Tab-separated table of C-alpha atoms in Angstrom:
chain	number	residue	atom	x	y	z
A	26	MET	CA	115.015	164.581	170.674
A	27	HIS	CA	116.428	162.920	167.603
A	28	VAL	CA	119.918	161.528	168.244
A	29	PHE	CA	121.914	160.260	165.271
A	30	LYS	CA	125.442	159.563	164.078
A	31	PHE	CA	127.195	161.442	161.308
A	32	SER	CA	130.778	160.905	160.226
A	33	GLY	CA	131.978	159.823	163.666
A	34	LYS	CA	130.051	162.480	165.579
A	35	THR	CA	126.909	162.023	167.669
A	36	LEU	CA	124.410	164.789	166.965
A	37	ALA	CA	121.077	165.627	168.567
A	38	LEU	CA	118.285	167.660	166.993
A	39	ASP	CA	115.419	169.217	168.903
A	40	PRO	CA	112.661	168.813	166.295
A	41	ILE	CA	110.530	171.659	167.673
A	42	THR	CA	113.119	174.438	167.988
A	43	GLY	CA	115.687	173.228	165.449
A	44	THR	CA	118.486	173.358	168.029
A	45	LEU	CA	121.381	171.160	166.877
A	46	LEU	CA	123.852	169.742	169.398
A	47	GLU	CA	126.995	167.658	169.324
A	48	VAL	CA	126.893	165.268	172.267
A	49	ASP	CA	128.826	162.430	173.845
A	50	ASP	CA	127.234	158.994	174.267
A	51	LEU	CA	125.954	159.776	177.762
A	52	ALA	CA	124.291	163.058	176.783
A	53	GLY	CA	122.809	161.363	173.728
A	54	GLU	CA	121.117	158.768	175.918
A	55	VAL	CA	119.911	161.403	178.380
A	56	LEU	CA	118.413	163.467	175.552
A	57	LYS	CA	116.597	160.466	174.076
A	58	LEU	CA	114.844	160.000	177.428
A	59	TRP	CA	114.428	163.679	178.329
A	60	HIS	CA	110.849	164.215	177.145
A	61	HIS	CA	109.663	160.843	178.479
A	62	LEU	CA	111.098	160.584	182.004
A	63	ILE	CA	111.885	162.908	184.911
A	64	PRO	CA	115.606	163.390	185.777
A	65	GLU	CA	115.486	160.946	188.708
A	66	GLU	CA	114.058	158.245	186.447
A	67	ILE	CA	116.697	158.944	183.776
A	68	THR	CA	119.404	158.546	186.421
A	69	ALA	CA	117.883	155.254	187.536
A	70	VAL	CA	117.715	153.925	183.972
A	71	LEU	CA	121.285	154.885	183.047
A	72	SER	CA	123.120	154.469	186.379
A	73	ALA	CA	124.142	150.902	185.577
A	74	ARG	CA	126.364	152.184	182.761
A	75	TYR	CA	127.352	155.718	183.817
A	76	SER	CA	128.545	157.217	187.100
A	77	VAL	CA	126.081	159.232	189.133
A	78	CYS	CA	128.488	162.173	188.940
A	79	ASP	CA	128.599	162.099	185.117
A	80	LEU	CA	124.829	161.698	184.953
A	81	ALA	CA	124.335	164.721	187.199
A	82	GLU	CA	126.640	166.784	184.965
A	83	ALA	CA	124.847	165.777	181.776
A	84	LEU	CA	121.410	166.398	183.286
A	85	SER	CA	122.547	169.804	184.486
A	86	GLU	CA	123.716	170.727	180.982
A	87	VAL	CA	120.387	169.654	179.503
A	88	GLU	CA	118.518	171.724	182.109
A	89	GLU	CA	120.603	174.761	181.112
A	90	LEU	CA	119.526	174.288	177.486
A	91	VAL	CA	115.879	174.030	178.514
A	92	ALA	CA	116.164	177.192	180.617
A	93	ALA	CA	117.662	178.994	177.607
A	94	GLY	CA	114.693	177.941	175.459
A	95	LEU	CA	116.794	175.736	173.197
A	96	LEU	CA	114.851	172.550	173.916
A	97	ASP	CA	111.076	172.385	173.798
A	98	ALA	CA	108.559	169.587	173.401
A	99	ILE	CA	105.481	171.718	172.792
A	100	MET	CA	104.281	172.181	169.226
A	101	PRO	CA	103.006	175.734	168.639
A	102	PRO	CA	99.345	176.140	167.655
A	103	GLU	CA	98.557	175.845	163.967
A	104	PRO	CA	98.972	179.161	162.135
A	105	VAL	CA	95.635	180.279	160.721
A	106	PRO	CA	96.023	182.330	157.546
A	107	THR	CA	93.962	185.480	157.275
A	108	ASP	CA	91.115	185.365	154.762
A	109	ALA	CA	92.873	187.933	152.587
A	110	SER	CA	95.896	185.697	151.956
A	111	VAL	CA	93.916	182.599	150.936
A	112	GLY	CA	94.063	182.042	147.200
A	113	GLN	CA	96.876	184.496	146.553
A	114	VAL	CA	99.077	182.973	143.887
A	115	LYS	CA	102.832	183.475	144.018
A	116	ALA	CA	104.300	181.136	141.417
A	117	LEU	CA	103.313	179.489	138.149
A	118	CYS	CA	104.796	176.498	136.384
A	119	LEU	CA	104.171	177.271	132.716
A	120	HIS	CA	103.986	174.187	130.534
A	121	VAL	CA	104.913	175.959	127.336
A	122	ALA	CA	105.329	172.634	125.530
A	123	HIS	CA	103.566	169.334	126.015
A	124	ASP	CA	106.047	167.828	123.639
A	125	CYS	CA	109.628	166.649	123.902
A	126	ASN	CA	112.486	165.509	121.687
A	127	LEU	CA	113.572	162.882	124.229
A	128	ARG	CA	111.712	159.733	125.219
A	129	CYS	CA	112.802	159.331	128.842
A	130	ARG	CA	111.493	156.021	130.147
A	131	TYR	CA	110.675	157.320	133.646
A	132	CYS	CA	109.081	160.644	132.624
A	133	PHE	CA	105.997	161.441	134.727
A	134	ALA	CA	104.868	163.514	131.757
A	135	GLY	CA	104.586	160.326	129.678
A	136	THR	CA	107.480	161.219	127.321
A	137	GLY	CA	106.548	164.883	127.439
A	138	ASN	CA	102.894	165.071	126.449
A	139	PHE	CA	101.249	164.216	129.806
A	140	GLY	CA	99.249	161.485	128.123
A	141	CYS	CA	97.498	163.980	125.842
A	142	GLU	CA	97.974	165.418	122.377
A	143	ARG	CA	101.411	166.950	121.732
A	144	THR	CA	100.820	170.703	121.885
A	145	ILE	CA	102.622	173.947	122.608
A	146	MET	CA	101.384	177.093	124.355
A	147	ASP	CA	100.554	180.100	122.190
A	148	THR	CA	101.506	183.686	122.951
A	149	ALA	CA	97.986	184.713	123.940
A	150	THR	CA	97.770	181.981	126.587
A	151	GLY	CA	101.238	182.802	127.892
A	152	ARG	CA	100.305	186.446	128.287
A	153	ALA	CA	96.990	185.499	129.893
A	154	ALA	CA	98.954	183.436	132.428
A	155	ILE	CA	101.066	186.477	133.318
A	156	ASP	CA	97.903	188.587	133.681
A	157	PHE	CA	96.354	185.900	135.908
A	158	LEU	CA	99.462	185.793	138.121
A	159	LEU	CA	99.634	189.564	138.534
A	160	ARG	CA	95.957	189.998	139.362
A	161	SER	CA	95.873	186.942	141.675
A	162	SER	CA	98.980	187.683	143.722
A	163	GLY	CA	97.527	190.239	146.130
A	164	PRO	CA	100.204	192.334	147.831
A	165	ARG	CA	103.000	189.829	147.145
A	166	ARG	CA	105.857	191.511	145.346
A	167	HIS	CA	108.217	188.615	144.537
A	168	LEU	CA	106.611	186.313	141.973
A	169	GLU	CA	107.979	183.357	140.023
A	170	VAL	CA	107.410	181.771	136.634
A	171	ASP	CA	109.100	178.510	135.682
A	172	PHE	CA	109.178	177.424	132.046
A	173	PHE	CA	108.552	173.710	131.996
A	174	GLY	CA	107.342	170.932	129.760
A	175	GLY	CA	107.876	168.638	128.018
A	176	GLU	CA	110.831	170.528	126.645
A	177	PRO	CA	110.179	174.279	126.916
A	178	LEU	CA	112.837	175.224	124.359
A	179	LEU	CA	110.715	173.577	121.659
A	180	ASN	CA	108.675	176.767	122.096
A	181	PHE	CA	111.453	179.321	122.559
A	182	PRO	CA	109.752	182.219	120.684
A	183	VAL	CA	106.848	182.069	123.145
A	184	VAL	CA	109.243	181.857	126.113
A	185	ARG	CA	110.928	185.028	124.890
A	186	ASP	CA	107.612	186.810	124.405
A	187	ILE	CA	106.312	185.821	127.852
A	188	VAL	CA	109.468	187.119	129.544
A	189	ALA	CA	109.242	190.479	127.757
A	190	TYR	CA	105.536	190.794	128.494
A	191	GLY	CA	105.998	189.659	132.097
A	192	GLU	CA	108.747	192.185	132.800
A	193	GLU	CA	106.697	195.001	131.297
A	194	GLN	CA	103.478	194.137	133.141
A	195	ALA	CA	105.142	193.340	136.480
A	196	ALA	CA	106.757	196.780	136.492
A	197	LYS	CA	103.308	198.356	136.131
A	198	PHE	CA	102.159	196.456	139.233
A	199	GLY	CA	105.317	197.263	141.215
A	200	LYS	CA	106.235	193.574	141.289
A	201	VAL	CA	109.178	191.444	140.213
A	202	ILE	CA	108.880	188.128	138.377
A	203	ARG	CA	111.792	185.696	138.714
A	204	PHE	CA	111.919	183.482	135.630
A	205	THR	CA	113.463	180.006	135.631
A	206	LEU	CA	113.660	177.288	132.999
A	207	THR	CA	114.036	173.508	133.089
A	208	THR	CA	115.541	171.934	129.971
A	209	ASN	CA	117.026	168.718	128.612
A	210	ALA	CA	119.823	170.900	127.130
A	211	THR	CA	119.461	169.588	123.567
A	212	LEU	CA	118.352	172.944	122.128
A	213	LEU	CA	120.818	175.335	123.768
A	214	ASP	CA	122.042	177.257	120.718
A	215	ASP	CA	123.821	180.628	120.829
A	216	ALA	CA	120.606	182.656	120.681
A	217	VAL	CA	119.038	180.716	123.543
A	218	ILE	CA	122.163	180.882	125.713
A	219	GLU	CA	122.558	184.620	125.167
A	220	PHE	CA	118.903	185.207	126.025
A	221	LEU	CA	119.011	183.087	129.204
A	222	ASN	CA	122.232	184.747	130.344
A	223	ASP	CA	121.008	188.238	129.491
A	224	LYS	CA	117.880	187.632	131.581
A	225	GLN	CA	119.971	186.034	134.371
A	226	MET	CA	117.498	183.175	134.303
A	227	ALA	CA	118.177	180.250	136.651
A	228	VAL	CA	118.329	177.093	134.554
A	229	VAL	CA	117.930	173.449	135.522
A	230	LEU	CA	119.672	171.071	133.104
A	231	SER	CA	118.780	167.380	132.998
A	232	LEU	CA	121.596	164.805	132.886
A	233	ASP	CA	121.645	161.546	134.840
A	234	GLY	CA	125.388	160.974	135.222
A	235	ARG	CA	127.473	158.304	133.510
A	236	GLU	CA	126.870	157.726	129.811
A	237	ALA	CA	125.438	154.212	130.153
A	238	VAL	CA	123.183	155.263	133.045
A	239	ASN	CA	121.916	158.332	131.205
A	240	ASP	CA	121.373	156.662	127.854
A	241	ARG	CA	119.508	153.707	129.312
A	242	MET	CA	116.761	156.032	130.574
A	243	ARG	CA	117.089	159.174	128.422
A	244	PRO	CA	117.113	158.218	124.725
A	245	LEU	CA	116.406	160.647	121.915
A	246	ALA	CA	113.145	160.251	120.008
A	247	ASP	CA	114.963	158.023	117.486
A	248	GLY	CA	116.219	155.752	120.269
A	249	ALA	CA	119.845	156.913	120.225
A	250	GLY	CA	121.561	157.968	123.450
A	251	SER	CA	121.467	161.629	124.481
A	252	TYR	CA	124.565	161.707	126.735
A	253	SER	CA	127.167	162.743	124.192
A	254	ALA	CA	125.347	165.833	122.928
A	255	VAL	CA	123.811	166.790	126.268
A	256	SER	CA	126.953	166.495	128.399
A	257	GLN	CA	128.833	168.672	125.921
A	258	ALA	CA	126.002	171.224	125.759
A	259	VAL	CA	125.712	171.388	129.545
A	260	ARG	CA	129.430	172.013	130.026
A	261	GLU	CA	129.441	174.711	127.349
A	262	PHE	CA	126.358	176.372	128.838
A	263	VAL	CA	127.765	176.386	132.382
A	264	LYS	CA	131.072	177.773	131.137
A	265	ARG	CA	129.297	180.623	129.344
A	266	ARG	CA	127.573	181.731	132.550
A	267	ASN	CA	130.726	181.479	134.674
A	268	GLY	CA	129.450	178.456	136.567
A	269	GLU	CA	126.624	180.370	138.213
A	270	ASN	CA	122.850	180.208	138.541
A	271	TYR	CA	122.240	176.657	137.364
A	272	TYR	CA	121.609	173.131	138.599
A	273	VAL	CA	122.424	169.918	136.792
A	274	ARG	CA	119.657	167.581	137.836
A	275	GLY	CA	119.622	163.825	137.334
A	276	THR	CA	117.359	160.964	138.306
A	277	TYR	CA	118.515	157.701	139.838
A	278	THR	CA	116.584	154.472	139.517
A	279	ALA	CA	116.867	150.834	140.536
A	280	HIS	CA	119.368	150.510	137.675
A	281	ASN	CA	121.943	152.762	139.390
A	282	LEU	CA	121.733	152.274	143.129
A	283	ASP	CA	125.386	153.425	143.097
A	284	PHE	CA	124.200	156.931	142.172
A	285	ALA	CA	126.997	158.607	144.160
A	286	THR	CA	129.253	157.497	141.316
A	287	ASP	CA	127.028	159.480	138.954
A	288	VAL	CA	127.398	162.570	141.132
A	289	MET	CA	131.177	162.027	141.054
A	290	HIS	CA	130.997	161.705	137.276
A	291	LEU	CA	129.164	165.030	136.962
A	292	TYR	CA	131.712	166.584	139.334
A	293	ASN	CA	134.534	165.286	137.151
A	294	LEU	CA	132.887	166.980	134.165
A	295	GLY	CA	133.539	170.258	135.998
A	296	LEU	CA	129.957	170.738	137.201
A	297	ARG	CA	129.490	172.041	140.747
A	298	GLU	CA	125.735	172.626	141.266
A	299	LEU	CA	124.298	169.132	141.363
A	300	SER	CA	121.206	167.162	142.222
A	301	ILE	CA	120.542	163.475	141.675
A	302	GLU	CA	117.101	162.436	142.877
A	303	PRO	CA	115.078	159.238	143.232
A	304	VAL	CA	112.748	158.316	140.399
A	305	VAL	CA	109.050	158.677	141.205
A	306	GLY	CA	106.158	156.545	140.005
A	307	GLY	CA	106.419	153.746	137.481
A	308	ALA	CA	105.069	151.068	139.822
A	309	GLY	CA	106.136	147.612	138.707
A	310	GLU	CA	108.717	148.799	136.186
A	311	SER	CA	112.252	147.403	136.279
A	312	TYR	CA	113.587	150.839	137.244
A	313	THR	CA	111.131	151.416	140.124
A	314	LEU	CA	112.556	151.994	143.597
A	315	THR	CA	111.029	149.993	146.451
A	316	GLN	CA	111.510	149.535	150.193
A	317	ASP	CA	113.880	146.669	149.338
A	318	HIS	CA	116.330	149.273	148.018
A	319	LEU	CA	116.184	151.539	151.070
A	320	ALA	CA	119.213	150.265	153.004
A	321	ALA	CA	121.434	150.390	149.919
A	322	LEU	CA	120.238	153.903	149.067
A	323	CYS	CA	120.934	155.172	152.593
A	324	ARG	CA	124.459	153.736	152.428
A	325	GLU	CA	124.906	155.439	149.075
A	326	TYR	CA	123.902	158.818	150.527
A	327	GLU	CA	126.564	158.255	153.218
A	328	ARG	CA	129.142	157.522	150.505
A	329	LEU	CA	128.087	160.714	148.738
A	330	ALA	CA	128.432	162.672	151.996
A	331	ASP	CA	132.015	161.395	152.377
A	332	PHE	CA	132.781	162.591	148.839
A	333	TYR	CA	131.080	165.928	149.563
A	334	LEU	CA	133.154	166.526	152.703
A	335	ALA	CA	136.359	165.386	150.988
A	336	LYS	CA	135.885	167.924	148.200
A	337	GLN	CA	135.111	170.588	150.787
A	338	ASP	CA	138.364	169.760	152.585
A	339	GLU	CA	140.289	169.853	149.295
A	340	GLY	CA	139.032	173.385	148.657
A	341	ASP	CA	137.069	172.495	145.514
A	342	PRO	CA	133.567	172.014	146.925
A	343	PHE	CA	130.278	171.427	145.152
A	344	ASN	CA	126.656	171.980	146.053
A	345	PHE	CA	124.323	169.022	146.360
A	346	PHE	CA	120.688	170.132	146.359
A	347	HIS	CA	119.467	167.885	149.173
A	348	PHE	CA	122.474	168.563	151.392
A	349	ASN	CA	121.738	172.303	151.519
A	350	MET	CA	120.221	173.161	154.871
A	351	ALA	CA	120.016	176.414	156.788
A	352	THR	CA	120.460	175.631	160.479
A	353	TYR	CA	120.398	179.353	161.192
A	354	GLY	CA	117.702	181.525	159.673
A	355	GLY	CA	115.856	179.517	157.071
A	356	PRO	CA	112.181	180.052	156.384
A	357	CYS	CA	109.618	181.189	158.944
A	358	PHE	CA	107.372	178.829	160.879
A	359	GLY	CA	104.427	179.349	158.525
A	360	LYS	CA	106.465	178.251	155.517
A	361	ARG	CA	107.939	175.272	157.359
A	362	VAL	CA	104.422	174.110	158.184
A	363	SER	CA	102.957	174.538	154.708
A	364	GLY	CA	105.818	173.531	152.393
A	365	CYS	CA	105.755	174.176	148.663
A	366	GLY	CA	102.299	175.751	148.489
A	367	ALA	CA	101.101	173.607	145.582
A	368	GLY	CA	97.396	174.084	144.917
A	369	CYS	CA	97.222	177.520	146.524
A	370	ASP	CA	100.397	179.631	146.256
A	371	TYR	CA	101.768	177.653	143.339
A	372	LEU	CA	99.907	176.369	140.263
A	373	ALA	CA	100.782	174.673	136.979
A	374	VAL	CA	99.429	175.935	133.649
A	375	THR	CA	98.925	173.654	130.631
A	376	PRO	CA	99.504	174.806	127.025
A	377	ALA	CA	95.751	175.478	126.795
A	378	GLY	CA	95.824	177.588	129.961
A	379	ASP	CA	94.216	175.070	132.316
A	380	LEU	CA	95.270	175.213	135.970
A	381	TYR	CA	96.423	172.300	138.165
A	382	PRO	CA	97.912	172.173	141.693
A	383	CYS	CA	101.406	171.453	140.352
A	384	HIS	CA	103.233	169.942	137.407
A	385	GLN	CA	102.826	166.408	138.753
A	386	PHE	CA	99.016	166.657	138.811
A	387	VAL	CA	98.658	167.960	135.252
A	388	GLY	CA	96.223	165.947	133.149
A	389	GLN	CA	94.379	164.419	136.122
A	390	GLN	CA	90.878	165.814	135.724
A	391	GLU	CA	89.963	165.431	139.401
A	392	PHE	CA	92.617	168.089	140.053
A	393	ALA	CA	91.548	170.576	137.354
A	394	MET	CA	91.302	173.970	139.068
A	395	GLY	CA	90.136	176.391	136.353
A	396	SER	CA	92.078	178.310	133.739
A	397	VAL	CA	94.119	181.460	133.335
A	398	TYR	CA	91.092	182.958	131.571
A	399	THR	CA	88.444	182.109	134.188
A	400	GLY	CA	90.707	182.122	137.239
A	401	VAL	CA	90.564	179.438	139.926
A	402	THR	CA	87.098	177.890	139.929
A	403	ALA	CA	87.792	174.806	142.069
A	404	THR	CA	87.979	176.715	145.347
A	405	SER	CA	87.410	173.495	147.298
A	406	LEU	CA	90.741	172.207	145.970
A	407	VAL	CA	92.451	175.412	147.106
A	408	SER	CA	91.056	174.795	150.594
A	409	GLU	CA	92.012	171.118	150.513
A	410	PHE	CA	95.621	171.855	149.568
A	411	GLY	CA	95.800	174.857	151.888
A	412	ARG	CA	94.778	172.724	154.857
A	413	ALA	CA	97.115	169.859	153.926
A	414	ASN	CA	99.883	171.044	156.219
A	415	LEU	CA	101.892	169.284	158.925
A	416	TYR	CA	99.023	169.522	161.400
A	417	ARG	CA	96.868	167.264	159.173
A	418	LYS	CA	99.539	164.579	158.840
A	419	PRO	CA	99.825	162.493	162.032
A	420	GLU	CA	102.934	160.662	160.832
A	421	CYS	CA	104.649	163.984	160.169
A	422	LEU	CA	103.811	165.401	163.598
A	423	ARG	CA	105.716	162.485	165.148
A	424	CYS	CA	108.706	162.904	162.808
A	425	PHE	CA	111.968	164.653	163.731
A	426	ALA	CA	112.333	166.061	160.216
A	427	LYS	CA	108.962	167.799	159.959
A	428	PHE	CA	110.223	171.395	159.976
A	429	PHE	CA	112.967	170.638	157.446
A	430	CYS	CA	110.751	168.641	155.078
A	431	SER	CA	107.358	170.313	155.613
A	432	GLY	CA	105.363	167.153	155.113
A	433	GLY	CA	106.725	165.938	151.820
A	434	CYS	CA	105.408	166.151	148.287
A	435	HIS	CA	101.617	166.188	147.798
A	436	ALA	CA	101.940	164.488	144.422
A	437	HIS	CA	104.137	161.661	145.729
A	438	ALA	CA	101.656	161.146	148.562
A	439	TYR	CA	98.631	161.068	146.283
A	440	HIS	CA	100.185	158.801	143.685
A	441	SER	CA	101.386	156.370	146.370
A	442	ASN	CA	98.536	156.380	148.859
A	443	GLY	CA	95.539	157.989	147.152
A	444	THR	CA	95.556	160.964	149.523
A	445	ILE	CA	97.714	164.060	149.799
A	446	LEU	CA	97.683	163.622	153.593
A	447	GLN	CA	99.739	160.420	153.778
A	448	PRO	CA	103.321	160.872	152.588
A	449	ASP	CA	105.017	158.229	150.472
A	450	ALA	CA	106.884	155.931	152.879
A	451	LEU	CA	110.015	155.359	150.784
A	452	HIS	CA	110.466	159.032	149.925
A	453	CYS	CA	109.971	159.849	153.617
A	454	GLU	CA	112.812	157.562	154.658
A	455	LEU	CA	115.103	158.935	151.951
A	456	GLN	CA	114.230	162.494	152.937
A	457	LYS	CA	115.006	161.762	156.599
A	458	LYS	CA	118.378	160.304	155.653
A	459	ARG	CA	119.220	163.339	153.512
A	460	ILE	CA	118.163	165.722	156.280
A	461	GLU	CA	120.386	163.934	158.813
A	462	ILE	CA	123.305	164.302	156.415
A	463	ALA	CA	122.474	167.945	155.677
A	464	LEU	CA	122.401	168.680	159.409
A	465	GLY	CA	125.643	166.766	159.869
A	466	ILE	CA	127.336	168.720	157.105
A	467	SER	CA	126.103	171.985	158.599
A	468	ALA	CA	127.552	170.882	161.952
A	469	PHE	CA	130.961	170.407	160.340
A	470	ARG	CA	130.618	173.744	158.542
A	471	ASN	CA	129.615	175.628	161.703
A	472	VAL	CA	132.497	174.130	163.671
A	473	GLN	CA	134.935	175.148	160.939
B	7	MET	CA	132.476	174.995	179.132
B	8	ASN	CA	130.089	172.089	178.787
B	9	LYS	CA	131.621	168.656	179.083
B	10	HIS	CA	128.932	166.555	177.437
B	11	ILE	CA	127.067	168.873	175.047
B	12	LYS	CA	128.209	171.423	172.475
B	13	VAL	CA	125.630	173.707	170.838
B	14	ILE	CA	126.076	173.650	167.056
B	15	ALA	CA	123.044	175.784	166.162
B	16	TRP	CA	120.608	177.686	168.352
B	17	GLY	CA	117.125	176.702	167.256
B	18	THR	CA	114.936	179.598	166.186
B	19	ILE	CA	112.088	177.769	164.465
B	20	LYS	CA	109.482	178.686	167.077
B	21	SER	CA	110.453	182.362	167.110
B	22	THR	CA	108.196	183.094	164.129
B	23	ALA	CA	105.314	180.825	165.153
B	24	ALA	CA	104.047	183.922	156.520
B	25	CYS	CA	104.457	186.761	154.018
B	26	LYS	CA	105.505	184.206	151.375
B	27	GLU	CA	107.854	186.612	149.646
B	28	CYS	CA	110.603	183.977	149.799
B	29	GLN	CA	111.421	181.657	146.929
B	30	THR	CA	109.045	178.764	146.349
B	31	ALA	CA	110.668	175.542	147.496
B	32	VAL	CA	112.197	173.743	151.966
B	33	GLY	CA	114.799	173.930	154.734
B	34	ASN	CA	116.953	176.387	152.831
B	35	GLN	CA	114.595	179.195	151.866
B	36	VAL	CA	115.864	182.698	152.492
B	37	CYS	CA	113.434	185.124	154.098
B	38	ASN	CA	111.826	190.281	155.388
């Protein structure tokens, strides 16, 4: 059992079932010991500080929960996918532009070109990617295509063509493709906005928060700051889609450990669908996050949670990406075990049509998987990523957050530790903190 | 009425122990 504090409450999570409890101090201590000692031993350990009568009551309540199946220490056997489902693709990240009009200092795409020549995808390759997705998706009906880069709106005519072609072809297969787009918001003119709204396309808009914070890391190609134009464009865009179906997504670095203030800044701009996330990579750079920053970052997430709950109480709430957590429902066990599906269900496509496990592996030749013309040729990589689930990650199996995190990001793991099987330690700790807060917020919400 | 423990959410994770029709993510995917 994982027992933790949130906003004055003591909460307990059963990591195997997902049962979430609010407990007093006594029950919290009993639950911490429950899977390690028998009831008589728990009584002996705690009887110096609690009455035997209270201990008997708390133990009885725990036994009721066990009898109801709400607490369980036994991990189910690993789900084994049927042969037919292996290699069925569900989602593509289409890099329609390996070019960008910003020069973000922390960009894992190396200022947009992924360390290669600046190129854009042509129509033929875009259509071939759609064909590849439809013929590789087996019986799956709900498919996804994300327009990514670089800056995808540098190649808007091809985006428009791919959407039209994708809709037409998907209908022939009896499938539905959900299109999304990630943009730096510098090229959102009337034609683009009308198209994105007409297609009801979910859009992720990049903005880091306060002007000085944003402009330090996100300059234009000529070195000038991007905040002024981007913040105005983002607000206009959100207004023109009635505040729906978008996320404003920023990155925090060692330069703004007070990132909750940046979330507050975005909130004060009238934005309500928000995500500010830790920078990845950049080892040794002045902006790089390290274990030395962990305590400050955890405190900052607590400060953000206070702001989140305050706005909820005031009746003008906002969504924060990492605080969204379904304590009821949520995905099935198989999805919780396997996570994002990079390398098997989900692939990235370069402007030339080459396939990689996800956008953060693009350009690394050891992860080249084939092309939209040849299909997946590196079947060993499909197997490697398919097997890289919770059951292959000993640290994850011991972790309370495993079914809410699904083992972390393969790319973070590989770039930190040289293997996709060992999650990045700092991102693990941050994820655990965010999951505690998300569970805490859901506890408040459920009580209300 | 329990004195020491209040159930906030009944855990259902093991009940399905994947069609993958849900949106690519993790703890907030919406399922069939």
